[in-house]
Amino acid sequence: MPKQVLTRRRSLVAKLTVLAVIASLLAVAVPASAAIDTSASCPSTIPSSGFTDIGGYDATTQLAINCLVHYGITQGTSATTFSPTLSVSRWQMALFLTRQAVDHGLTLGDGSSQGFTDIGGFDAATQLAINQLAQLDITQGTSATTFEPNLVVSRWQMALFLTRLADAAGVTLPSGAPQGFLDIATLSVEAQLAINQAHQLGIADGFSATVYSPFTDTLRWQMALFLTRTLAVDGVLPTGLGFTIIPPAPDLVNDVITYDNNGVSATVDYTGGTSFTVDGVASSIGVFEANLSVGDKIAFTGTSFALTNVTVSSGLVNDVKIAGNTFDIVLSTGPTVNNDINYTTAGVVQWTVGGTQVTEITFESHLSNGDTIAITGPATGTVANPRVFGLTNGTATGTITAVDLPAANDFSIKTAAGATLGVNNLAVPAGDALVLTVDGSAVTQANFDLATTNGDTISYSRAAGIVTAALTDAAPAAVTAEAVDDYVLPNFNVVVGTAVVQLQTNDDVPGATAGAAWGEIVVNGISDTEANFIAALSPGDVITYRVADAATSTTSRLTLVDAAYSGTASAYDTVTDTLAVFSSGASGPQLEVVQFAVVDADLKLTLGTGGVLRYTVGGATATQAQFEAAVNFGFANAVGTVSVSKVGVDIVWNATTS
């Protein structure tokens, strides 16, 4: 059971081989056999740190950094920067570890001098942390009198620090049996043991199955992953967040609660609990059970369970399925916590609209996206204590993000707060009235459809059987995307953030004929043909797409800016001409495996008619052998980049080393 901390707050065989080497770039990858689940210690509900320099990292790394801020382990290098690529120094590590030690429930010493004579130039807080770290026996310094605070923490030192911290926190350390690393034999027996234990715990892996690279510096973004995994090893939970109870309703017979564990459904068995509180008040298990309901939060520490009742009066109706008598709601503070709630079969129920009790039919005639719902009473209502669905009519207002999905007259709305509201539809139920306006003037549904495109703003509501939609028409917003993912014109995919979006010639134009011509095509700033667009298109290019909008006489426009696909030279195999590239794209760092001497299916690169493969090193023409030598040098010395682009009908690979 996790512990709750109540103080401040973790090709073929050749291609597979290359992938293993690439993964080592992260220096913190965890094999499946040793993976540590950090979702309890660092749930997705951890608030953003506000750092503006971590956006290029994957979601797991960003969450780890945000998690350290929430726990109070780091404050960043400024209010808005974390400086993820800087190396971690020993004095910084002392601050991180002592702060985290408190989160593990450890009591720090008084910080009296431990004999280090080289820390006097640091502020009082840093000196205190260094001395307290020594008192915890997590460090012994570099000698009896020196700590060498400005030295960078290497990977072997990090392994020692974190296994000692885990041990001090009461974690049973694994055996430390050899994990296959062949480059740690020159280290002390204790350091070798720590490296093997860190691997077994799932805190850190090597650069490959046989290489740990113990003398490599630990970077700040890697440190964030190391530390949050150490929190998870000890089962530390953040204060103030808890876990959200999700459907199904708590199983009171078997004492089981289903909760949202970082987006994954998990269960906890509270049988045998010795301490229960409800909203901070000590209670019996019976009172605890009586208050359990979907949407509430629960935190558990060993055999102690703390329940926080959450009133979902601010729950926003997110998606309505009248045919199935269900809807989804989201809390004002975060993700959907109630999915497909059936307002007719949840035991004995009552319905209210604006505080007045109504029939089910009247309730349904008012229900639409943008309303708020308060659900009170037990999960399964009784005659004496019914479950009440209280609806307050609201209006879904925001920007249209998708049109005619999945059927005609469908659209989605993105609110100012960022929530995307399910599917809204103008095909109103029989007996309902429809009121439509565009720019303040009443229009027919046909003209409303014609005016509706992505980027328009809209307000949409349904109350007492009247569906009202008011559209403010605007020229469609352009969609900009990096990293072309796949293309077979007239349809092709691009990556926008983390989502793959398919574009097509008649995209978002209601009533348009499939396969209709593009309104305008621009390649590198010049109007061009579709054939030339196809010839120029390659991964890494930047696409801007604007849909057509008849109401504003806006034609569709497809714009291409040629750009190279580039990343760090990670590994290569000269036998199969297989190259690994660690890249940063629109959705963050990505690993790619490509073959640089052949047409490659992964990157969708194809030679044009009469085209050839060309190689350059630092922009200068080179042979394939010279290119390979440069890649090898870059990988061996952890410097340099590799890029590929389509130049005319040729494919050009370039290696740059520094």
XYZ file of C-alpha atoms in Angstrom:
658
model
C 0.000 0.000 0.000
C 1.416 3.435 -0.835
C 2.380 5.815 1.945
C 0.853 9.277 2.187
C 3.308 12.070 2.974
C 1.854 14.992 4.894
C 4.680 17.437 4.201
C 6.061 19.198 1.097
C 5.944 17.799 -1.866
C 8.913 10.641 -9.527
C 14.525 -4.510 -40.409
C 14.860 -6.985 -38.597
C 17.405 -8.035 -36.030
C 19.656 -5.129 -36.941
C 16.866 -2.634 -36.421
C 15.987 -4.154 -33.077
C 19.603 -3.909 -32.001
C 19.714 -0.268 -33.032
C 16.552 0.459 -31.092
C 18.145 -0.928 -27.947
C 21.116 1.367 -28.421
C 18.901 4.384 -29.050
C 16.933 3.815 -25.912
C 20.161 4.187 -23.999
C 20.315 7.839 -25.066
C 17.725 8.507 -22.435
C 20.020 6.875 -19.898
C 17.008 6.217 -17.744
C 14.972 3.745 -19.764
C 13.616 0.869 -17.727
C 13.276 -2.637 -19.178
C 9.923 -4.325 -18.971
C 11.167 -6.702 -16.276
C 12.165 -3.827 -13.995
C 9.627 -1.155 -14.881
C 8.408 1.018 -12.017
C 4.907 2.439 -12.209
C 5.148 6.095 -11.129
C 1.484 6.924 -11.725
C 0.579 6.791 -8.032
C 3.471 8.973 -6.869
C 3.094 11.315 -9.836
C -0.507 11.156 -11.068
C -1.606 13.094 -14.135
C -3.451 15.507 -11.823
C -0.112 17.022 -10.748
C -0.374 20.702 -11.728
C 1.928 22.264 -14.304
C 5.139 23.794 -12.997
C 4.912 26.644 -15.498
C 8.364 25.952 -16.915
C 8.548 27.098 -20.533
C 11.666 25.117 -21.513
C 10.410 21.533 -21.086
C 7.867 21.418 -23.923
C 10.179 19.432 -26.212
C 10.262 16.482 -23.833
C 7.842 13.573 -23.754
C 4.844 13.602 -21.427
C 6.500 11.272 -18.897
C 9.517 13.566 -18.502
C 7.393 16.700 -18.260
C 5.219 15.023 -15.618
C 8.316 13.992 -13.636
C 9.596 17.594 -13.632
C 6.183 18.940 -12.636
C 6.023 16.275 -9.943
C 9.311 17.396 -8.371
C 7.994 20.955 -8.189
C 4.756 19.785 -6.573
C 6.695 17.838 -3.931
C 8.927 20.853 -3.290
C 12.065 18.951 -4.346
C 13.049 21.508 -6.986
C 12.188 25.112 -7.702
C 13.780 25.274 -11.163
C 16.570 27.594 -12.203
C 14.026 30.452 -12.377
C 10.286 30.900 -12.076
C 9.816 29.839 -15.711
C 12.847 27.644 -16.503
C 14.023 24.224 -15.405
C 17.170 24.088 -17.622
C 16.660 20.371 -18.327
C 19.939 19.842 -20.225
C 22.236 21.216 -17.509
C 24.298 18.718 -15.505
C 23.456 18.176 -11.834
C 26.146 19.306 -9.384
C 26.762 17.718 -5.984
C 25.497 20.742 -4.027
C 22.254 20.724 -6.022
C 21.916 16.995 -5.425
C 22.208 17.567 -1.674
C 19.229 19.940 -1.798
C 17.181 17.557 -3.960
C 17.897 14.537 -1.757
C 17.244 16.167 1.603
C 13.969 17.634 0.366
C 12.976 14.242 -1.005
C 14.068 12.527 2.211
C 11.354 14.501 4.027
C 8.839 13.292 1.449
C 9.886 9.723 2.267
C 9.063 10.392 5.912
C 12.683 10.589 7.094
C 13.691 12.899 9.929
C 16.616 15.147 9.034
C 19.473 15.823 11.398
C 20.257 19.224 12.834
C 22.696 19.961 9.991
C 25.614 20.583 12.292
C 29.050 20.612 10.656
C 30.192 17.242 9.406
C 33.759 18.420 8.857
C 33.570 19.546 5.230
C 35.876 22.529 4.783
C 34.991 23.340 1.157
C 31.327 24.343 1.490
C 31.713 27.658 3.293
C 31.103 29.688 0.161
C 27.534 28.364 -0.217
C 24.385 29.770 1.366
C 23.129 28.481 4.694
C 20.399 26.290 3.152
C 22.896 24.477 0.926
C 25.407 23.945 3.732
C 22.604 22.626 5.923
C 21.491 20.163 3.208
C 25.039 18.866 2.641
C 25.559 18.262 6.364
C 22.123 16.652 6.743
C 22.838 14.373 3.783
C 25.997 13.196 5.547
C 24.046 12.695 8.778
C 21.642 10.426 6.887
C 24.699 8.502 5.627
C 23.604 9.097 2.037
C 26.978 10.698 1.306
C 30.392 10.431 2.906
C 31.939 13.246 0.885
C 34.929 12.800 -1.378
C 37.128 12.700 1.719
C 36.767 13.270 5.452
C 37.051 17.037 4.938
C 35.853 17.625 1.360
C 32.466 17.402 -0.301
C 33.503 18.978 -3.631
C 30.112 20.631 -4.089
C 30.750 21.901 -7.628
C 31.577 18.504 -9.124
C 28.987 17.038 -11.475
C 27.091 13.972 -10.256
C 27.999 11.001 -12.414
C 25.712 8.046 -13.053
C 27.534 5.787 -10.593
C 27.245 8.416 -7.863
C 23.545 8.879 -8.602
C 23.003 5.131 -8.194
C 24.689 5.259 -4.762
C 22.723 8.296 -3.628
C 19.343 6.882 -4.601
C 19.818 3.339 -3.308
C 21.063 4.755 0.009
C 18.021 7.040 0.145
C 15.691 4.127 -0.599
C 17.414 2.014 2.050
C 17.130 4.801 4.648
C 13.411 5.084 3.812
C 12.896 1.411 4.615
C 12.787 -0.029 1.111
C 14.065 -3.597 0.972
C 16.854 -3.431 -1.586
C 17.186 -6.241 -4.126
C 20.182 -8.570 -4.279
C 22.353 -6.405 -6.500
C 23.238 -9.452 -8.574
C 25.150 -8.608 -11.784
C 22.830 -7.129 -14.388
C 25.155 -7.685 -17.328
C 27.010 -4.337 -17.317
C 30.597 -4.900 -18.464
C 31.933 -1.384 -17.841
C 31.549 -1.111 -14.064
C 34.237 -3.561 -12.935
C 36.718 -0.786 -12.041
C 34.281 0.752 -9.548
C 34.127 -0.121 -5.866
C 32.093 -3.144 -4.834
C 29.533 -0.806 -3.222
C 29.139 1.261 -6.402
C 28.712 -1.867 -8.530
C 26.108 -3.164 -6.081
C 24.213 0.163 -6.194
C 24.166 0.240 -10.014
C 22.811 -3.302 -10.156
C 20.226 -2.555 -7.456
C 19.086 0.640 -9.202
C 18.558 -1.424 -12.348
C 16.638 -4.113 -10.453
C 14.422 -1.510 -8.797
C 13.598 0.076 -12.155
C 15.171 3.425 -11.268
C 17.785 3.429 -14.050
C 18.933 1.288 -16.944
C 22.158 1.286 -18.917
C 23.175 2.686 -22.269
C 22.787 -0.846 -23.619
C 22.357 -4.327 -22.215
C 26.080 -4.397 -21.378
C 27.023 -0.720 -21.004
C 26.030 1.387 -17.985
C 28.393 4.310 -18.709
C 29.013 5.060 -15.023
C 31.093 8.207 -15.583
C 28.527 10.014 -17.763
C 27.052 13.188 -16.233
C 23.495 13.116 -14.901
C 21.375 15.808 -16.572
C 18.560 17.622 -14.806
C 15.768 16.060 -16.896
C 17.221 12.607 -16.251
C 17.514 13.416 -12.561
C 13.781 14.204 -12.498
C 12.990 10.728 -13.808
C 15.451 9.080 -11.380
C 13.970 10.872 -8.368
C 10.315 10.287 -9.230
C 11.025 6.596 -9.764
C 12.621 6.529 -6.320
C 9.450 8.086 -4.885
C 7.484 5.296 -6.566
C 9.825 2.587 -5.230
C 8.905 3.726 -1.703
C 5.222 4.217 -2.524
C 5.174 7.933 -1.699
C 1.939 9.763 -2.543
C 1.566 13.515 -3.059
C -0.534 15.508 -0.627
C -3.723 17.220 -1.664
C -4.441 15.106 -4.727
C -5.583 11.653 -3.738
C -7.312 9.421 -6.261
C -10.649 9.907 -7.955
C -13.216 7.160 -7.499
C -14.478 6.131 -10.928
C -17.222 3.766 -12.150
C -18.324 1.205 -11.272
C -19.739 2.227 -7.927
C -17.708 1.060 -4.896
C -18.198 -2.653 -4.166
C -19.329 -2.543 -0.541
C -19.647 -6.329 -0.338
C -16.002 -6.986 -1.202
C -14.652 -3.682 0.169
C -13.236 -2.647 -3.197
C -12.949 0.857 -4.625
C -12.099 1.472 -8.288
C -10.051 4.617 -8.809
C -8.338 6.581 -11.563
C -4.616 5.851 -11.313
C -3.092 8.320 -13.778
C -5.620 7.500 -16.460
C -5.638 3.751 -15.753
C -8.387 2.015 -13.819
C -7.078 0.423 -10.600
C -8.616 -0.958 -7.418
C -7.881 -0.770 -3.715
C -9.229 -3.133 -1.073
C -9.952 -1.275 2.150
C -10.810 -4.386 4.177
C -8.711 -4.530 7.307
C -8.384 -0.772 7.474
C -7.761 0.466 10.998
C -8.318 4.179 10.467
C -10.957 5.995 8.438
C -11.749 9.674 7.975
C -14.448 11.450 6.005
C -13.656 15.050 5.093
C -11.015 15.099 7.814
C -13.258 13.695 10.564
C -12.499 10.295 12.083
C -15.243 7.835 11.224
C -16.227 4.200 11.395
C -15.925 1.933 8.397
C -19.715 2.062 8.080
C -19.770 5.859 7.798
C -16.801 5.667 5.425
C -18.708 3.259 3.167
C -21.896 5.299 3.313
C -20.062 8.300 1.911
C -18.245 6.538 -0.946
C -19.438 7.649 -4.363
C -18.090 8.124 -7.853
C -16.210 11.412 -8.211
C -14.970 11.480 -4.606
C -11.274 11.378 -3.773
C -9.513 8.893 -1.561
C -6.008 8.711 -0.165
C -4.619 5.669 1.580
C -1.582 5.155 3.780
C -1.014 1.607 4.885
C -4.271 0.784 6.653
C -5.493 4.380 6.942
C -8.081 5.646 4.473
C -9.059 9.281 4.023
C -12.148 10.152 1.988
C -12.868 13.598 0.578
C -16.416 14.040 -0.668
C -16.462 15.880 -3.982
C -19.622 17.681 -4.979
C -19.929 17.631 -8.750
C -22.211 20.650 -8.877
C -19.606 22.209 -11.164
C -19.547 19.106 -13.336
C -19.798 20.169 -16.971
C -21.894 18.022 -19.280
C -19.366 16.890 -21.851
C -21.191 14.420 -24.075
C -24.876 13.534 -24.336
C -26.303 10.313 -25.738
C -30.059 10.752 -25.615
C -30.690 7.447 -27.369
C -28.841 5.594 -24.619
C -30.030 7.814 -21.744
C -26.445 8.621 -20.783
C -24.082 11.568 -20.501
C -20.506 12.257 -19.419
C -19.459 14.959 -16.994
C -16.101 16.532 -16.208
C -15.081 18.284 -13.017
C -14.069 21.898 -13.340
C -10.611 20.886 -12.136
C -9.747 18.164 -14.570
C -10.554 15.079 -16.605
C -13.766 13.191 -17.173
C -14.567 11.297 -13.995
C -18.052 10.053 -14.798
C -18.539 8.289 -18.110
C -21.835 7.161 -19.616
C -23.950 7.962 -16.565
C -27.410 6.548 -17.093
C -30.030 8.874 -15.670
C -32.828 6.302 -15.811
C -31.483 3.072 -14.334
C -29.326 4.121 -11.354
C -31.776 2.835 -8.747
C -34.578 5.124 -7.631
C -33.909 8.494 -9.204
C -35.366 11.977 -9.301
C -34.752 14.739 -11.832
C -34.616 18.474 -11.334
C -34.085 21.385 -13.710
C -33.140 24.690 -12.121
C -34.073 23.273 -8.716
C -37.582 22.197 -9.726
C -38.472 18.527 -9.785
C -39.472 17.376 -13.287
C -40.262 14.214 -15.197
C -37.611 12.213 -17.007
C -38.925 13.458 -20.387
C -38.646 17.096 -19.311
C -35.170 16.491 -17.905
C -34.101 14.978 -21.200
C -35.550 17.875 -23.195
C -33.220 20.243 -21.324
C -30.059 18.137 -21.348
C -27.199 19.261 -23.610
C -23.465 19.876 -23.644
C -22.524 22.925 -21.607
C -25.055 22.281 -18.833
C -23.896 21.471 -15.314
C -25.050 18.493 -13.304
C -25.093 17.856 -9.564
C -25.577 14.217 -8.594
C -26.595 13.700 -4.990
C -27.673 10.705 -2.993
C -26.241 7.182 -3.004
C -24.935 5.469 -6.133
C -27.975 3.171 -6.029
C -30.944 5.196 -4.890
C -33.713 4.048 -2.590
C -37.239 5.316 -2.009
C -36.118 6.832 1.274
C -32.906 8.228 -0.157
C -33.241 8.701 -3.924
C -30.437 9.574 -6.257
C -31.065 13.042 -7.692
C -29.824 14.359 -11.032
C -29.913 18.137 -10.715
C -29.499 19.986 -14.025
C -28.684 23.653 -14.455
C -29.036 24.833 -18.033
C -25.917 26.339 -19.542
C -24.517 27.196 -22.938
C -21.634 25.476 -24.674
C -19.548 28.359 -26.003
C -16.220 28.189 -27.785
C -14.414 27.530 -31.039
C -15.525 24.915 -33.516
C -12.725 22.360 -33.793
C -14.271 19.736 -36.073
C -17.146 19.679 -38.526
C -19.235 16.779 -39.863
C -17.652 14.228 -37.544
C -18.783 11.496 -37.418
C -21.861 12.447 -39.441
C -23.400 15.409 -41.207
C -24.523 18.264 -38.914
C -22.054 17.159 -36.220
C -19.474 19.492 -34.735
C -17.300 19.728 -31.639
C -16.671 22.789 -29.477
C -13.474 23.657 -27.650
C -14.237 25.888 -24.684
C -12.114 28.805 -23.511
C -10.956 26.562 -20.645
C -9.658 24.024 -23.149
C -12.286 21.282 -22.770
C -13.551 19.680 -25.976
C -17.255 18.970 -25.712
C -18.287 15.679 -27.303
C -20.514 15.689 -30.365
C -23.095 18.428 -30.861
C -25.716 17.879 -33.524
C -28.289 20.026 -35.316
C -30.379 17.012 -36.254
C -32.735 17.741 -33.361
C -35.030 15.139 -31.802
C -38.584 14.953 -33.110
C -40.714 17.706 -31.619
C -37.772 19.991 -30.816
C -37.490 23.435 -32.359
C -34.319 24.718 -34.058
C -33.169 28.343 -33.883
C -30.066 29.221 -35.966
C -28.221 32.490 -36.511
C -25.043 33.497 -38.351
C -23.476 36.803 -37.335
C -26.704 37.739 -35.577
C -29.088 37.040 -38.487
C -31.549 34.148 -38.602
C -30.650 31.610 -41.296
C -31.828 28.288 -42.679
C -30.003 25.145 -41.658
C -28.552 24.847 -45.183
C -26.968 28.295 -44.941
C -25.835 27.611 -41.388
C -24.064 24.452 -42.598
C -22.470 26.367 -45.455
C -21.057 28.969 -43.078
C -19.724 26.524 -40.476
C -15.988 25.754 -40.588
C -13.187 25.156 -38.126
C -12.206 28.298 -36.264
C -15.680 29.808 -36.113
C -17.087 30.596 -32.678
C -20.437 29.238 -31.589
C -22.819 29.090 -28.674
C -25.036 26.036 -28.465
C -27.749 25.111 -26.007
C -30.838 22.989 -25.605
C -33.555 23.887 -23.131
C -37.233 22.961 -22.991
C -37.046 21.309 -26.396
C -35.495 24.286 -28.172
C -32.054 23.893 -29.747
C -30.294 27.227 -30.243
C -27.032 27.694 -32.150
C -25.492 31.105 -32.797
C -22.490 31.168 -35.121
C -19.958 33.959 -35.532
C -18.415 33.316 -38.921
C -14.722 33.849 -39.492
C -12.176 32.928 -42.120
C -11.048 29.442 -41.154
C -8.032 29.217 -38.902
C -5.021 27.597 -40.540
C -3.753 24.298 -39.181
C 0.026 24.150 -38.951
C 1.768 20.835 -38.498
C 5.287 19.457 -38.464
C 6.544 15.987 -39.287
C 4.508 14.734 -42.217
C 3.401 11.288 -41.103
C 1.996 9.693 -44.239
C 0.665 10.887 -47.528
C -1.321 9.573 -50.459
C -2.852 12.668 -52.021
C -5.549 13.859 -52.215
C -5.588 12.640 -48.574
C -2.638 12.770 -46.189
C -1.847 12.788 -42.487
C 0.071 15.365 -40.501
C 1.002 15.438 -36.831
C -0.472 18.315 -34.835
C 0.895 18.187 -31.295
C 0.367 14.556 -30.347
C -2.601 13.954 -32.654
C -2.518 12.672 -36.215
C -4.908 14.650 -38.408
C -5.980 13.498 -41.851
C -6.481 16.250 -44.398
C -8.239 15.835 -47.707
C -9.232 17.979 -50.643
C -12.790 18.547 -49.461
C -11.930 18.626 -45.779
C -14.522 20.411 -43.643
C -16.471 21.762 -46.594
C -20.098 20.700 -46.016
C -21.648 19.255 -49.137
C -18.406 19.348 -51.143
C -17.767 16.664 -53.723
C -15.197 14.088 -52.630
C -11.976 14.547 -54.548
C -12.677 18.193 -55.370
C -9.599 20.166 -56.397
C -7.562 22.148 -53.899
C -8.322 25.837 -53.975
C -4.647 26.830 -53.930
C -1.312 25.059 -53.465
C 1.804 26.943 -52.365
C 5.268 25.376 -52.253
C 8.034 27.420 -50.599
C 6.083 30.637 -51.075
C 5.169 30.117 -54.743
C 1.821 28.962 -56.154
C 2.377 25.528 -57.585
C 0.763 22.341 -58.860
C -0.326 19.285 -56.938
C 2.307 17.234 -58.788
C 5.091 19.533 -57.604
C 3.655 19.496 -54.087
C 3.890 15.693 -54.065
C 7.416 15.795 -55.460
C 8.570 18.166 -52.713
C 6.779 16.514 -49.795
C 8.979 14.693 -47.258
C 9.084 14.094 -43.488
C 10.069 17.108 -41.410
C 8.349 19.554 -43.763
C 5.918 22.070 -42.295
C 2.366 22.018 -43.633
C -0.160 24.813 -43.211
C -3.712 24.002 -44.232
C -6.733 26.305 -44.376
C -10.142 24.899 -45.162
C -12.584 26.501 -47.555
C -15.439 28.627 -46.256
C -18.151 29.584 -48.706
C -19.657 32.254 -46.452
C -16.428 34.261 -46.384
C -15.407 33.341 -49.948
C -12.292 31.646 -48.581
C -10.747 28.913 -50.709
C -8.837 26.010 -49.276
C -5.083 26.588 -49.237
C -2.333 24.029 -48.785
C 1.131 25.458 -48.045
C 4.383 23.511 -47.882
C 7.715 24.711 -46.510
C 10.566 22.285 -47.164
C 12.548 21.371 -44.057
C 15.010 18.631 -43.203
C 14.166 15.808 -40.831
C 16.922 15.931 -38.230
C 18.047 14.561 -34.899
C 20.981 13.294 -32.893
C 23.192 10.653 -34.506
C 22.400 7.795 -32.189
C 23.652 4.538 -33.675
C 24.209 2.887 -37.012
C 24.975 -0.472 -38.609
C 27.136 -0.321 -41.743
C 26.248 -3.883 -42.727
C 22.557 -3.160 -43.182
C 22.939 0.615 -43.608
C 20.604 1.087 -40.652
C 20.710 4.427 -38.855
C 19.011 5.453 -35.623
C 17.968 9.062 -35.146
C 16.811 10.639 -31.869
C 14.641 13.498 -33.029
C 12.519 16.289 -31.595
C 9.246 16.742 -33.448
C 5.943 18.461 -32.811
C 4.957 15.770 -30.315
C 8.282 15.765 -28.466
C 11.378 13.558 -28.597
C 10.935 10.580 -30.866
C 13.035 7.575 -31.801
C 13.273 6.673 -35.463
C 15.059 3.798 -37.179
C 15.763 4.351 -40.850
C 17.914 2.883 -43.594
C 19.992 5.591 -45.177
C 21.213 3.777 -48.283
C 17.827 2.603 -49.523
C 14.347 3.962 -50.023
C 12.886 3.979 -46.520
C 9.332 2.978 -45.622
C 9.483 4.461 -42.125
C 10.051 8.028 -43.264
C 8.040 7.677 -46.478
C 11.021 8.932 -48.516
C 11.010 8.072 -52.201
C 13.423 9.032 -54.931
C 11.951 11.041 -57.773
C 12.347 9.897 -61.367
C 16.069 9.920 -62.109
C 16.872 10.820 -58.500
C 19.913 9.553 -56.587
C 20.987 9.207 -52.969
C 23.522 11.856 -52.008
C 25.599 12.364 -48.869
C 27.154 15.427 -47.272
C 29.215 15.988 -44.147
C 28.870 19.447 -42.640
C 27.159 20.517 -45.866
C 30.076 19.405 -48.078
C 29.667 16.624 -50.633
C 30.843 13.265 -49.253
C 30.882 9.587 -50.103
C 28.704 7.103 -48.269
C 31.799 5.861 -46.424
C 32.652 9.387 -45.276
C 29.059 9.908 -44.153
C 29.174 6.660 -42.152
C 32.472 7.662 -40.572
C 30.993 10.992 -39.475
C 27.921 9.278 -38.019
C 30.133 6.819 -36.157
C 32.236 9.655 -34.747
C 29.144 11.564 -33.666
C 27.625 8.556 -31.923
C 30.863 7.519 -30.229
C 31.483 11.038 -28.930
C 27.859 11.987 -28.211
C 28.059 14.986 -30.533
C 26.536 15.871 -33.869
C 23.289 15.527 -35.735
C 21.915 13.719 -38.756
C 19.362 15.177 -41.146
C 17.655 14.043 -44.311
C 15.759 16.043 -46.882
C 14.378 15.732 -50.369
C 16.141 18.100 -52.734
C 14.452 18.064 -56.108
C 14.255 14.396 -57.053
C 17.235 13.412 -54.869
C 17.388 12.303 -51.251
C 20.241 13.975 -49.341
C 21.681 12.762 -46.028
C 23.860 15.140 -44.030
C 25.988 14.469 -40.940
C 27.316 17.259 -38.756
C 29.734 16.714 -35.887
C 31.177 19.100 -33.369
